[in-house]
Amino acid sequence: MQDTPLTISKILLKTSKISTIQIGPPAEQPVNPLAHCSLKWRQKLLWVSYIEQLQQPYLPSLDNEEWLANCLKHSRMQVVCVEPKLGEARLKLLADACEQAHKQIFLRIPLNREVPRKQQPVRWWLKRMIEWSIAALLLLVLSPVILGLMLLMRIFSAEPVFSRQWRVGERGKLFRIFKFRTMTVDAKTRQQYQGKDKDYFTPLGRWLNQYHLDGLPQLVNVLRGEIKLFGPHAWTLDEVAQLSQSELRELRRLPGIIGSYFYQRK
């Protein structure tokens, strides 16, 4: 029996050899989030790069998040590395699939020789432990406020209390950041079709956003080691696709809550 493109896709993602293949939609099908991508894998690492012209066969199984996640689950690859210029939709599709498959996903970023190495590991770990302790103390002290806000949000809105947004962390690793939900779940989709002047805040969302209380759950990310208290802005998938090469180099640093706070106030 002749192999179908779906079968070929699953076999290719299971191999441990060095291989490269390009994917994109056929002429009769609409453009999908993973259109015009080049896949290159070696051992346990998968590289996803952007290409402008398609030269090789179209693999439909890689257009679907569920299919892609299933392929990754049954592959030997542990890390997926993607180019920022793939765009927000493609990056999110790949990140969601990797999350389902329990694989790590990183952005491919330029080398930054100015980023200091951990030449003094004791001092580095001491600094991290201090920040971790401060975050744990703040979370404990502010827990009545956080629980109160959660209760108010459940009373005044049927929307989920928290939002888990993709952000870029140290060395380009993608992670989920925790925030109180200030916008409706379908706000982004509705803005695209009905304009951006509409009010899509939840009943408490505008107030939380105005006083920057929506970021309190990020203390959990500090405890998990994904961000720190003082550091550069944690870029979103939409923002990172528009960064210059020099700005991409800064993604090797561990982002922080305070840096994101001042960035949002600009």
Coordinates of C-alpha atoms in Angstrom, one line a residue, residues 259-266:
G259 CA 11.0 45.3 33.3
S260 CA 7.7 44.3 31.9
Y261 CA 5.9 46.7 34.1
F262 CA 7.9 49.7 32.9
Y263 CA 7.7 48.5 29.3
Q264 CA 3.8 48.5 29.5
R265 CA 3.8 52.0 31.0
K266 CA 5.6 53.5 27.9

